[in-house]
Amino acid sequence: MADKLLFGYWGIRGLGQPLRYYLEYLGLPFEEKRYVKPEEWFGEVAQPPLNNEVLVNLPYVKDGDKWVFESGALYVYLAHKANRADLLGSTPDEQVALAQTKGVLQDLLKVFFTLITLTEEEYAAKKDEYFKTEILWLIEKLNAFLAGKTWASGNNITYVDFQLFEIEETLKAFNADVFNSQANIKKHHDEFSNLPQIKAYLASERFIAGPFYPPGRFRWG
Amino acid sequence: MGDKVVLGYWAIRGLAQPLRFYLEYLGLPYEEKRYYKPEEWFADVTSAPLNQHVLVNLPYIKDGEELVFESQALYIYLAYRANKPELLGQNPKEQVTLASIRGVLQDLFKSLIALFTIPEDKYEAKKDDFFNQEVLWIAEKLSKFLENQKWAVGDNLTYIDFQLFEAEEILRNYKPDVFTTLVGLKKHNENFASLPAIGKYQSSDKMIARPFYPPGMYRWG
């Protein structure tokens, strides 16, 4: 099918950003539908064709008449669409390392969200301590896990490197000093941002620098 | 390798229960190391060989000299170990669907934890509304998805069915009448429990019926 894919998500970085890098890297022709106001999205969800889709959610990919939902599934779908099954891990070891990286990233995002969803008073009082006791060790774990490797799964890039890069971008924006202190994270970040398609994208006007999260929703973003 | 693999985890259902079902289904000879007290785990973590592993965590699989961590990675590792890679999804469509259901389950488990971590003084008053507003719609989504198929990805069993079953067991134990409206989940639950290896295991004295979560940690478990 020669038509462009449609990638739908909020007009923020969020869960969509790594998928935007991925689409650019894969070289799949695509357009975006960026939902800025909740009403835009909830209006569409309530009507055909989306009201017939059980798993309807953001982000989505529309491929002709087909809809695919769930961010985790989109990496798999798009890899096969672009004939790049290698991005799912070419060997059992790569697939295991990919899943391990995803697990650590999930834990890191969980504690980061706990931090930025503290009440305003709690956030102001506790954020530095919370970062030190709950978040820093996971960043250090991630950094140690990347030691001696070019990519998260080893020698070959996989889809988790795209998610990892967005976590690195988030950390760089949230606490540049900590980001700069983690040598392997920094190296991965540099390596990834120098991939030709990524470098071009980051310099383009398609790139969303911010916000990371829905404006005003959390204590940071 | 003729030796048994070792599954290490707390002596609760938690993240390991689907892995216990999985090991039984795979027919891999295995032993368990069940940690009853934090001190037991702390002692192991701070000595060799565990103290040399960057990703050290529970659950783990010890396979001879090799140690593998991160629960989602263990499903992949064990599928290859048992020579049953079909459990990872046999084609792109199954792999995409598996990842979709994994994403929805992630949301469901997260909402369940949010329910069970409502502060003690507010739990009784808020739990029903919270369940109806934050948990039920995700369970309904899964149930509708499963209505016309046997397993999560369609005709074939994959590792995500093991995690889905555990979600059903949490729901069914928390709210015994929950399957009245969730016919798709009920059907899946019954199909899974009828698998010979699963039926046999659930009647055995290896089976941990309760608790789901660490005793006393949450409002329910």
Tab-separated table of C-alpha atoms in Angstrom:
chain	number	residue	atom	x	y	z
A	1	MET	CA	0.000	0.000	0.000
A	2	ALA	CA	1.661	3.189	-1.187
A	3	ASP	CA	-0.373	5.512	1.023
A	4	LYS	CA	1.124	7.284	3.971
A	5	LEU	CA	0.600	5.927	7.447
A	6	LEU	CA	-1.228	8.166	9.873
A	7	PHE	CA	0.287	8.495	13.330
A	8	GLY	CA	-2.143	9.857	15.920
A	9	TYR	CA	-1.191	11.255	19.315
A	10	TRP	CA	-1.429	14.326	21.521
A	11	GLY	CA	0.637	17.356	20.466
A	12	ILE	CA	3.252	16.586	23.131
A	13	ARG	CA	6.301	14.325	23.365
A	14	GLY	CA	4.917	11.702	25.789
A	15	LEU	CA	4.527	8.123	24.511
A	16	GLY	CA	4.473	9.375	20.939
A	17	GLN	CA	7.935	10.824	20.705
A	18	PRO	CA	9.958	7.590	20.478
A	19	LEU	CA	7.503	6.411	17.805
A	20	ARG	CA	8.111	9.606	15.818
A	21	TYR	CA	11.872	8.935	15.907
A	22	TYR	CA	11.128	5.347	14.902
A	23	LEU	CA	8.966	6.306	11.909
A	24	GLU	CA	11.656	8.756	10.728
A	25	TYR	CA	14.374	6.146	11.179
A	26	LEU	CA	12.371	3.476	9.337
A	27	GLY	CA	11.821	5.832	6.434
A	28	LEU	CA	8.114	4.933	6.316
A	29	PRO	CA	6.093	7.718	4.686
A	30	PHE	CA	3.765	9.090	7.351
A	31	GLU	CA	1.602	11.987	8.406
A	32	GLU	CA	0.673	12.967	11.926
A	33	LYS	CA	-2.615	13.816	13.484
A	34	ARG	CA	-1.762	15.800	16.587
A	35	TYR	CA	-4.615	16.192	19.069
A	36	VAL	CA	-4.202	19.436	20.975
A	37	LYS	CA	-7.499	19.568	22.904
A	38	PRO	CA	-9.108	16.577	24.650
A	39	GLU	CA	-12.426	17.337	22.866
A	40	GLU	CA	-10.802	16.701	19.478
A	41	TRP	CA	-9.837	13.183	20.492
A	42	PHE	CA	-12.933	12.270	22.519
A	43	GLY	CA	-15.118	13.507	19.672
A	44	GLU	CA	-13.436	11.082	17.258
A	45	VAL	CA	-13.534	8.171	19.691
A	46	ALA	CA	-17.319	8.488	19.984
A	47	GLN	CA	-17.927	8.110	16.233
A	48	PRO	CA	-17.248	5.629	13.450
A	49	PRO	CA	-14.842	4.162	12.715
A	50	LEU	CA	-13.092	4.507	16.084
A	51	ASN	CA	-16.175	3.667	18.135
A	52	ASN	CA	-15.982	0.141	16.683
A	53	GLU	CA	-12.390	-0.413	17.721
A	54	VAL	CA	-12.156	-2.276	21.056
A	55	LEU	CA	-8.575	-1.272	21.835
A	56	VAL	CA	-9.001	2.377	20.762
A	57	ASN	CA	-6.415	4.614	22.445
A	58	LEU	CA	-3.614	7.100	21.770
A	59	PRO	CA	-1.118	6.642	20.190
A	60	TYR	CA	-2.412	4.849	17.094
A	61	VAL	CA	-1.235	4.060	13.606
A	62	LYS	CA	-3.801	4.058	10.788
A	63	ASP	CA	-2.626	1.976	7.832
A	64	GLY	CA	-5.228	2.183	5.076
A	65	ASP	CA	-8.405	0.911	6.762
A	66	LYS	CA	-6.529	-0.778	9.553
A	67	TRP	CA	-6.049	0.699	13.013
A	68	VAL	CA	-3.330	-0.417	15.388
A	69	PHE	CA	-3.304	0.668	19.052
A	70	GLU	CA	-1.045	0.257	22.104
A	71	SER	CA	2.368	1.877	21.941
A	72	GLY	CA	4.211	-1.390	22.675
A	73	ALA	CA	2.489	-3.044	19.723
A	74	LEU	CA	3.251	-0.188	17.323
A	75	TYR	CA	6.985	-0.881	17.503
A	76	VAL	CA	6.332	-4.479	16.447
A	77	TYR	CA	3.820	-3.512	13.740
A	78	LEU	CA	6.032	-0.852	12.193
A	79	ALA	CA	9.151	-3.062	12.250
A	80	HIS	CA	7.357	-5.684	10.152
A	81	LYS	CA	5.768	-2.996	7.934
A	82	ALA	CA	9.234	-1.598	7.142
A	83	ASN	CA	10.713	-5.074	6.693
A	84	ARG	CA	13.029	-4.464	9.656
A	85	ALA	CA	12.288	-7.424	11.936
A	86	ASP	CA	15.892	-7.065	13.173
A	87	LEU	CA	14.650	-4.123	15.276
A	88	LEU	CA	12.729	-6.635	17.426
A	89	GLY	CA	15.983	-8.456	18.300
A	90	SER	CA	17.603	-10.901	15.873
A	91	THR	CA	18.625	-13.537	18.415
A	92	PRO	CA	17.228	-14.866	21.713
A	93	ASP	CA	19.958	-12.933	23.582
A	94	GLU	CA	19.012	-9.669	21.848
A	95	GLN	CA	15.313	-10.255	22.504
A	96	VAL	CA	16.015	-10.962	26.185
A	97	ALA	CA	18.229	-7.847	26.526
A	98	LEU	CA	15.549	-5.759	24.779
A	99	ALA	CA	12.919	-6.951	27.265
A	100	GLN	CA	15.284	-6.359	30.191
A	101	THR	CA	15.932	-2.782	29.085
A	102	LYS	CA	12.204	-2.231	28.732
A	103	GLY	CA	11.672	-3.535	32.278
A	104	VAL	CA	14.237	-1.138	33.758
A	105	LEU	CA	12.804	1.779	31.754
A	106	GLN	CA	9.317	0.873	33.029
A	107	ASP	CA	10.527	0.966	36.648
A	108	LEU	CA	12.289	4.282	36.033
A	109	LEU	CA	9.218	5.876	34.455
A	110	LYS	CA	7.066	4.623	37.324
A	111	VAL	CA	9.130	6.334	40.027
A	112	PHE	CA	9.571	9.443	37.874
A	113	PHE	CA	5.792	9.694	37.509
A	114	THR	CA	5.355	9.216	41.239
A	115	LEU	CA	7.702	12.191	41.712
A	116	ILE	CA	6.012	14.519	39.242
A	117	THR	CA	2.524	13.636	40.468
A	118	LEU	CA	3.272	14.589	44.067
A	119	THR	CA	1.145	17.466	45.316
A	120	GLU	CA	2.660	20.901	44.844
A	121	GLU	CA	3.596	21.123	48.535
A	122	GLU	CA	5.103	17.629	48.624
A	123	TYR	CA	6.985	18.274	45.390
A	124	ALA	CA	8.500	21.511	46.620
A	125	ALA	CA	9.542	19.927	49.936
A	126	LYS	CA	10.621	16.448	48.859
A	127	LYS	CA	11.685	16.394	45.237
A	128	ASP	CA	15.458	16.426	45.747
A	129	GLU	CA	15.348	13.754	48.432
A	130	TYR	CA	12.944	11.606	46.436
A	131	PHE	CA	15.130	11.875	43.359
A	132	LYS	CA	18.195	10.787	45.336
A	133	THR	CA	16.554	7.858	47.137
A	134	GLU	CA	14.131	6.491	44.534
A	135	ILE	CA	15.291	7.532	41.070
A	136	LEU	CA	19.059	7.949	41.004
A	137	TRP	CA	19.833	4.260	41.672
A	138	LEU	CA	17.716	3.213	38.687
A	139	ILE	CA	19.522	5.704	36.453
A	140	GLU	CA	22.824	4.280	37.700
A	141	LYS	CA	21.560	0.731	37.068
A	142	LEU	CA	20.630	1.699	33.515
A	143	ASN	CA	24.018	3.351	33.044
A	144	ALA	CA	25.824	0.238	34.304
A	145	PHE	CA	23.693	-1.982	32.047
A	146	LEU	CA	24.811	0.023	28.993
A	147	ALA	CA	28.523	-0.368	29.804
A	148	GLY	CA	30.535	-1.806	26.927
A	149	LYS	CA	27.560	-1.793	24.554
A	150	THR	CA	26.744	0.423	21.616
A	151	TRP	CA	23.033	-0.247	21.816
A	152	ALA	CA	20.745	-1.522	24.583
A	153	SER	CA	20.628	-5.090	23.204
A	154	GLY	CA	24.324	-5.162	22.325
A	155	ASN	CA	25.787	-4.521	18.884
A	156	ASN	CA	22.569	-3.942	17.007
A	157	ILE	CA	19.982	-1.204	17.336
A	158	THR	CA	16.489	-2.331	18.367
A	159	TYR	CA	13.259	-0.497	19.080
A	160	VAL	CA	14.050	-0.104	22.777
A	161	ASP	CA	16.899	2.279	21.854
A	162	PHE	CA	14.226	4.724	20.676
A	163	GLN	CA	12.428	4.544	24.028
A	164	LEU	CA	15.754	4.791	25.853
A	165	PHE	CA	16.702	7.935	23.918
A	166	GLU	CA	13.485	9.656	24.979
A	167	ILE	CA	14.190	8.741	28.628
A	168	GLU	CA	17.670	10.241	28.178
A	169	GLU	CA	16.141	13.398	26.692
A	170	THR	CA	13.766	13.592	29.668
A	171	LEU	CA	16.616	13.193	32.155
A	172	LYS	CA	18.736	15.768	30.305
A	173	ALA	CA	15.872	18.260	30.545
A	174	PHE	CA	15.016	17.413	34.157
A	175	ASN	CA	18.521	17.249	35.633
A	176	ALA	CA	21.353	17.992	33.219
A	177	ASP	CA	24.037	17.479	35.891
A	178	VAL	CA	22.946	13.903	36.577
A	179	PHE	CA	22.618	13.250	32.835
A	180	ASN	CA	26.164	14.456	32.247
A	181	SER	CA	27.491	12.309	35.108
A	182	GLN	CA	26.276	9.052	33.510
A	183	ALA	CA	28.906	8.288	30.881
A	184	ASN	CA	27.202	5.329	29.162
A	185	ILE	CA	23.820	7.034	29.026
A	186	LYS	CA	25.470	10.109	27.544
A	187	LYS	CA	27.338	7.991	24.996
A	188	HIS	CA	24.140	6.216	23.918
A	189	HIS	CA	22.397	9.570	23.655
A	190	ASP	CA	25.146	10.987	21.438
A	191	GLU	CA	25.325	7.872	19.271
A	192	PHE	CA	21.562	7.855	18.735
A	193	SER	CA	21.255	11.561	17.987
A	194	ASN	CA	23.949	11.219	15.329
A	195	LEU	CA	22.054	8.611	13.337
A	196	PRO	CA	21.471	10.470	10.040
A	197	GLN	CA	17.663	10.213	10.077
A	198	ILE	CA	17.503	11.233	13.737
A	199	LYS	CA	19.925	14.119	13.300
A	200	ALA	CA	17.882	15.447	10.394
A	201	TYR	CA	14.638	15.043	12.340
A	202	LEU	CA	15.915	16.798	15.469
A	203	ALA	CA	16.886	19.779	13.312
A	204	SER	CA	13.559	19.827	11.456
A	205	GLU	CA	10.426	21.808	12.281
A	206	ARG	CA	8.528	18.513	12.743
A	207	PHE	CA	10.471	17.917	15.956
A	208	ILE	CA	8.512	18.682	19.153
A	209	ALA	CA	10.966	19.980	21.763
A	210	GLY	CA	8.274	20.334	24.387
A	211	PRO	CA	6.223	19.814	26.338
A	212	PHE	CA	7.051	16.286	27.470
A	213	TYR	CA	3.677	15.888	29.183
A	214	PRO	CA	0.259	17.593	29.012
A	215	PRO	CA	0.884	21.233	29.956
A	216	GLY	CA	0.067	22.006	33.570
A	217	ARG	CA	-0.938	18.452	34.398
A	218	PHE	CA	2.115	17.409	36.430
A	219	ARG	CA	4.693	19.201	38.573
A	220	TRP	CA	7.144	19.082	35.628
A	221	GLY	CA	6.929	18.518	31.903
B	1	MET	CA	21.567	-29.193	30.316
B	2	GLY	CA	19.992	-31.751	32.613
B	3	ASP	CA	19.900	-29.510	35.662
B	4	LYS	CA	16.806	-27.831	36.972
B	5	VAL	CA	16.352	-24.090	36.526
B	6	VAL	CA	15.688	-22.163	39.732
B	7	LEU	CA	12.920	-19.558	39.942
B	8	GLY	CA	13.595	-17.072	42.731
B	9	TYR	CA	10.827	-14.850	44.113
B	10	TRP	CA	8.929	-13.888	47.232
B	11	ALA	CA	6.596	-16.556	48.649
B	12	ILE	CA	3.536	-14.803	47.206
B	13	ARG	CA	1.796	-14.885	43.822
B	14	GLY	CA	2.845	-11.429	42.600
B	15	LEU	CA	4.895	-11.243	39.406
B	16	ALA	CA	6.051	-14.862	39.642
B	17	GLN	CA	2.708	-16.638	39.603
B	18	PRO	CA	2.268	-16.480	35.819
B	19	LEU	CA	5.899	-17.658	35.548
B	20	ARG	CA	5.134	-20.658	37.790
B	21	PHE	CA	2.197	-21.594	35.546
B	22	TYR	CA	4.510	-21.054	32.554
B	23	LEU	CA	7.251	-23.343	33.894
B	24	GLU	CA	4.648	-26.032	34.617
B	25	TYR	CA	3.163	-25.670	31.132
B	26	LEU	CA	6.591	-25.729	29.478
B	27	GLY	CA	7.437	-28.909	31.364
B	28	LEU	CA	10.876	-27.520	32.264
B	29	PRO	CA	12.294	-29.202	35.363
B	30	TYR	CA	12.563	-26.471	37.971
B	31	GLU	CA	12.923	-25.662	41.639
B	32	GLU	CA	11.865	-22.585	43.481
B	33	LYS	CA	13.748	-20.410	45.892
B	34	ARG	CA	11.008	-18.683	47.837
B	35	TYR	CA	12.024	-15.696	49.931
B	36	TYR	CA	9.777	-15.360	52.997
B	37	LYS	CA	11.508	-12.432	54.675
B	38	PRO	CA	13.282	-9.357	53.252
B	39	GLU	CA	16.426	-10.321	55.223
B	40	GLU	CA	16.713	-13.591	53.269
B	41	TRP	CA	16.709	-11.743	49.965
B	42	PHE	CA	18.990	-9.009	51.267
B	43	ALA	CA	21.510	-11.661	52.330
B	44	ASP	CA	21.523	-13.211	48.843
B	45	VAL	CA	21.672	-9.861	47.027
B	46	THR	CA	24.714	-8.723	49.003
B	47	SER	CA	26.762	-11.850	48.341
B	48	ALA	CA	28.190	-13.583	45.299
B	49	PRO	CA	27.023	-14.375	42.718
B	50	LEU	CA	24.039	-12.002	42.855
B	51	ASN	CA	26.030	-8.983	43.973
B	52	GLN	CA	27.884	-8.996	40.650
B	53	HIS	CA	24.794	-8.667	38.507
B	54	VAL	CA	23.737	-5.190	37.366
B	55	LEU	CA	20.087	-6.124	36.829
B	56	VAL	CA	19.725	-8.136	40.058
B	57	ASN	CA	16.059	-8.241	41.112
B	58	LEU	CA	13.136	-10.561	41.872
B	59	PRO	CA	11.981	-12.614	40.073
B	60	TYR	CA	15.052	-14.320	38.632
B	61	ILE	CA	15.862	-17.511	36.810
B	62	LYS	CA	19.115	-19.262	37.639
B	63	ASP	CA	20.095	-21.627	34.832
B	64	GLY	CA	23.360	-23.321	35.701
B	65	GLU	CA	25.840	-20.447	36.095
B	66	GLU	CA	23.573	-18.013	34.298
B	67	LEU	CA	21.271	-15.583	36.091
B	68	VAL	CA	18.463	-13.833	34.215
B	69	PHE	CA	16.413	-10.946	35.630
B	70	GLU	CA	13.350	-8.863	34.639
B	71	SER	CA	10.011	-10.677	34.590
B	72	GLN	CA	9.076	-9.864	30.972
B	73	ALA	CA	12.477	-11.092	29.773
B	74	LEU	CA	11.957	-14.400	31.595
B	75	TYR	CA	8.999	-15.340	29.367
B	76	ILE	CA	11.251	-14.941	26.343
B	77	TYR	CA	14.217	-16.712	27.930
B	78	LEU	CA	12.137	-19.690	29.051
B	79	ALA	CA	10.333	-20.058	25.700
B	80	TYR	CA	13.680	-20.559	23.961
B	81	ARG	CA	14.998	-22.718	26.806
B	82	ALA	CA	12.018	-25.061	26.388
B	83	ASN	CA	12.263	-24.914	22.598
B	84	LYS	CA	8.767	-23.434	22.319
B	85	PRO	CA	9.317	-20.067	20.564
B	86	GLU	CA	5.738	-20.232	19.259
B	87	LEU	CA	4.733	-18.946	22.701
B	88	LEU	CA	6.251	-15.583	21.651
B	89	GLY	CA	3.852	-15.273	18.700
B	90	GLN	CA	4.315	-17.262	15.479
B	91	ASN	CA	3.837	-14.460	12.967
B	92	PRO	CA	3.714	-10.649	12.840
B	93	LYS	CA	-0.030	-10.538	13.508
B	94	GLU	CA	0.274	-12.694	16.654
B	95	GLN	CA	3.310	-10.702	17.835
B	96	VAL	CA	1.468	-7.383	17.399
B	97	THR	CA	-1.622	-8.683	19.186
B	98	LEU	CA	0.508	-10.104	22.014
B	99	ALA	CA	2.148	-6.694	22.490
B	100	SER	CA	-1.276	-4.967	22.390
B	101	ILE	CA	-2.690	-7.183	25.127
B	102	ARG	CA	0.516	-6.784	27.136
B	103	GLY	CA	0.011	-3.006	26.994
B	104	VAL	CA	-3.612	-3.224	28.145
B	105	LEU	CA	-2.633	-5.640	30.944
B	106	GLN	CA	0.059	-3.203	32.066
B	107	ASP	CA	-2.642	-0.535	32.444
B	108	LEU	CA	-4.911	-3.003	34.287
B	109	PHE	CA	-2.244	-4.096	36.779
B	110	LYS	CA	-1.332	-0.439	37.356
B	111	SER	CA	-4.965	0.485	38.102
B	112	LEU	CA	-5.324	-2.477	40.445
B	113	ILE	CA	-2.262	-1.344	42.425
B	114	ALA	CA	-3.676	2.194	42.493
B	115	LEU	CA	-6.913	0.720	43.922
B	116	PHE	CA	-5.109	-1.282	46.582
B	117	THR	CA	-2.860	1.637	47.585
B	118	ILE	CA	-5.710	4.041	48.326
B	119	PRO	CA	-4.823	5.363	51.815
B	120	GLU	CA	-6.285	3.238	54.626
B	121	ASP	CA	-8.564	5.959	55.957
B	122	LYS	CA	-10.173	6.464	52.524
B	123	TYR	CA	-10.168	2.924	51.128
B	124	GLU	CA	-13.575	1.619	52.259
B	125	ALA	CA	-15.329	4.802	51.175
B	126	LYS	CA	-13.611	5.101	47.791
B	127	LYS	CA	-12.897	1.550	46.629
B	128	ASP	CA	-16.158	0.835	44.795
B	129	ASP	CA	-16.160	4.058	42.792
B	130	PHE	CA	-12.485	3.651	42.036
B	131	PHE	CA	-13.013	0.078	40.827
B	132	ASN	CA	-15.917	1.106	38.609
B	133	GLN	CA	-14.156	4.143	37.157
B	134	GLU	CA	-10.530	3.072	36.890
B	135	VAL	CA	-10.405	-0.730	36.755
B	136	LEU	CA	-13.625	-2.020	35.248
B	137	TRP	CA	-13.398	-0.269	31.872
B	138	ILE	CA	-10.009	-1.859	31.197
B	139	ALA	CA	-11.313	-5.306	32.195
B	140	GLU	CA	-14.328	-4.727	29.906
B	141	LYS	CA	-12.034	-3.807	27.032
B	142	LEU	CA	-10.131	-7.086	27.466
B	143	SER	CA	-13.306	-9.088	27.881
B	144	LYS	CA	-14.826	-7.680	24.684
B	145	PHE	CA	-11.586	-8.359	22.814
B	146	LEU	CA	-11.606	-11.998	23.971
B	147	GLU	CA	-15.274	-12.702	23.275
B	148	ASN	CA	-14.767	-14.302	19.881
B	149	GLN	CA	-11.446	-16.003	20.296
B	150	LYS	CA	-9.938	-18.682	22.485
B	151	TRP	CA	-6.612	-17.149	23.412
B	152	ALA	CA	-5.271	-13.601	23.603
B	153	VAL	CA	-3.745	-13.640	20.111
B	154	GLY	CA	-6.393	-15.894	18.545
B	155	ASP	CA	-6.115	-19.644	18.096
B	156	ASN	CA	-2.728	-20.130	19.662
B	157	LEU	CA	-1.584	-19.909	23.255
B	158	THR	CA	1.212	-17.395	23.938
B	159	TYR	CA	2.946	-16.223	27.085
B	160	ILE	CA	0.578	-13.308	27.488
B	161	ASP	CA	-2.252	-15.758	28.292
B	162	PHE	CA	-0.388	-16.631	31.495
B	163	GLN	CA	-0.296	-12.982	32.627
B	164	LEU	CA	-3.916	-12.481	31.539
B	165	PHE	CA	-5.007	-15.459	33.655
B	166	GLU	CA	-3.339	-13.961	36.726
B	167	ALA	CA	-5.169	-10.657	36.139
B	168	GLU	CA	-8.443	-12.632	35.935
B	169	GLU	CA	-7.626	-14.420	39.200
B	170	ILE	CA	-7.002	-11.097	40.973
B	171	LEU	CA	-10.311	-9.728	39.659
B	172	ARG	CA	-12.222	-12.905	40.519
B	173	ASN	CA	-10.832	-13.083	44.045
B	174	TYR	CA	-11.355	-9.380	44.733
B	175	LYS	CA	-14.886	-9.281	43.346
B	176	PRO	CA	-16.389	-12.789	43.070
B	177	ASP	CA	-19.276	-11.684	40.826
B	178	VAL	CA	-17.033	-9.797	38.388
B	179	PHE	CA	-17.327	-12.388	35.615
B	180	THR	CA	-21.108	-11.996	35.436
B	181	THR	CA	-20.697	-9.250	32.860
B	182	LEU	CA	-17.157	-10.061	31.695
B	183	VAL	CA	-18.003	-13.124	29.605
B	184	GLY	CA	-14.862	-12.953	27.469
B	185	LEU	CA	-12.625	-13.004	30.537
B	186	LYS	CA	-14.685	-15.782	32.117
B	187	LYS	CA	-14.290	-17.940	29.017
B	188	HIS	CA	-10.546	-17.328	28.858
B	189	ASN	CA	-10.193	-18.011	32.575
B	190	GLU	CA	-12.000	-21.349	32.260
B	191	ASN	CA	-10.100	-22.375	29.123
B	192	PHE	CA	-6.779	-21.626	30.756
B	193	ALA	CA	-7.621	-23.385	34.037
B	194	SER	CA	-8.612	-26.457	31.981
B	195	LEU	CA	-5.174	-26.848	30.441
B	196	PRO	CA	-3.944	-30.172	31.878
B	197	ALA	CA	-0.659	-28.800	33.250
B	198	ILE	CA	-2.490	-25.885	34.877
B	199	GLY	CA	-5.276	-27.993	36.381
B	200	LYS	CA	-2.722	-30.392	37.840
B	201	TYR	CA	-0.616	-27.557	39.259
B	202	GLN	CA	-3.530	-25.736	40.873
B	203	SER	CA	-4.449	-28.927	42.773
B	204	SER	CA	-0.879	-29.544	43.873
B	205	ASP	CA	0.730	-28.438	47.121
B	206	LYS	CA	3.192	-26.280	45.138
B	207	MET	CA	0.309	-23.953	44.251
B	208	ILE	CA	0.161	-20.640	46.129
B	209	ALA	CA	-3.495	-19.586	46.267
B	210	ARG	CA	-2.889	-16.463	48.362
B	211	PRO	CA	-1.615	-13.879	48.969
B	212	PHE	CA	-1.376	-12.033	45.666
B	213	TYR	CA	0.687	-9.227	47.166
B	214	PRO	CA	3.039	-8.950	50.186
B	215	PRO	CA	0.910	-9.478	53.307
B	216	GLY	CA	-0.120	-6.239	54.936
B	217	MET	CA	1.485	-4.031	52.288
B	218	TYR	CA	-1.698	-3.015	50.462
B	219	ARG	CA	-5.380	-2.688	51.357
B	220	TRP	CA	-6.052	-6.124	49.793
B	221	GLY	CA	-4.003	-9.130	48.759
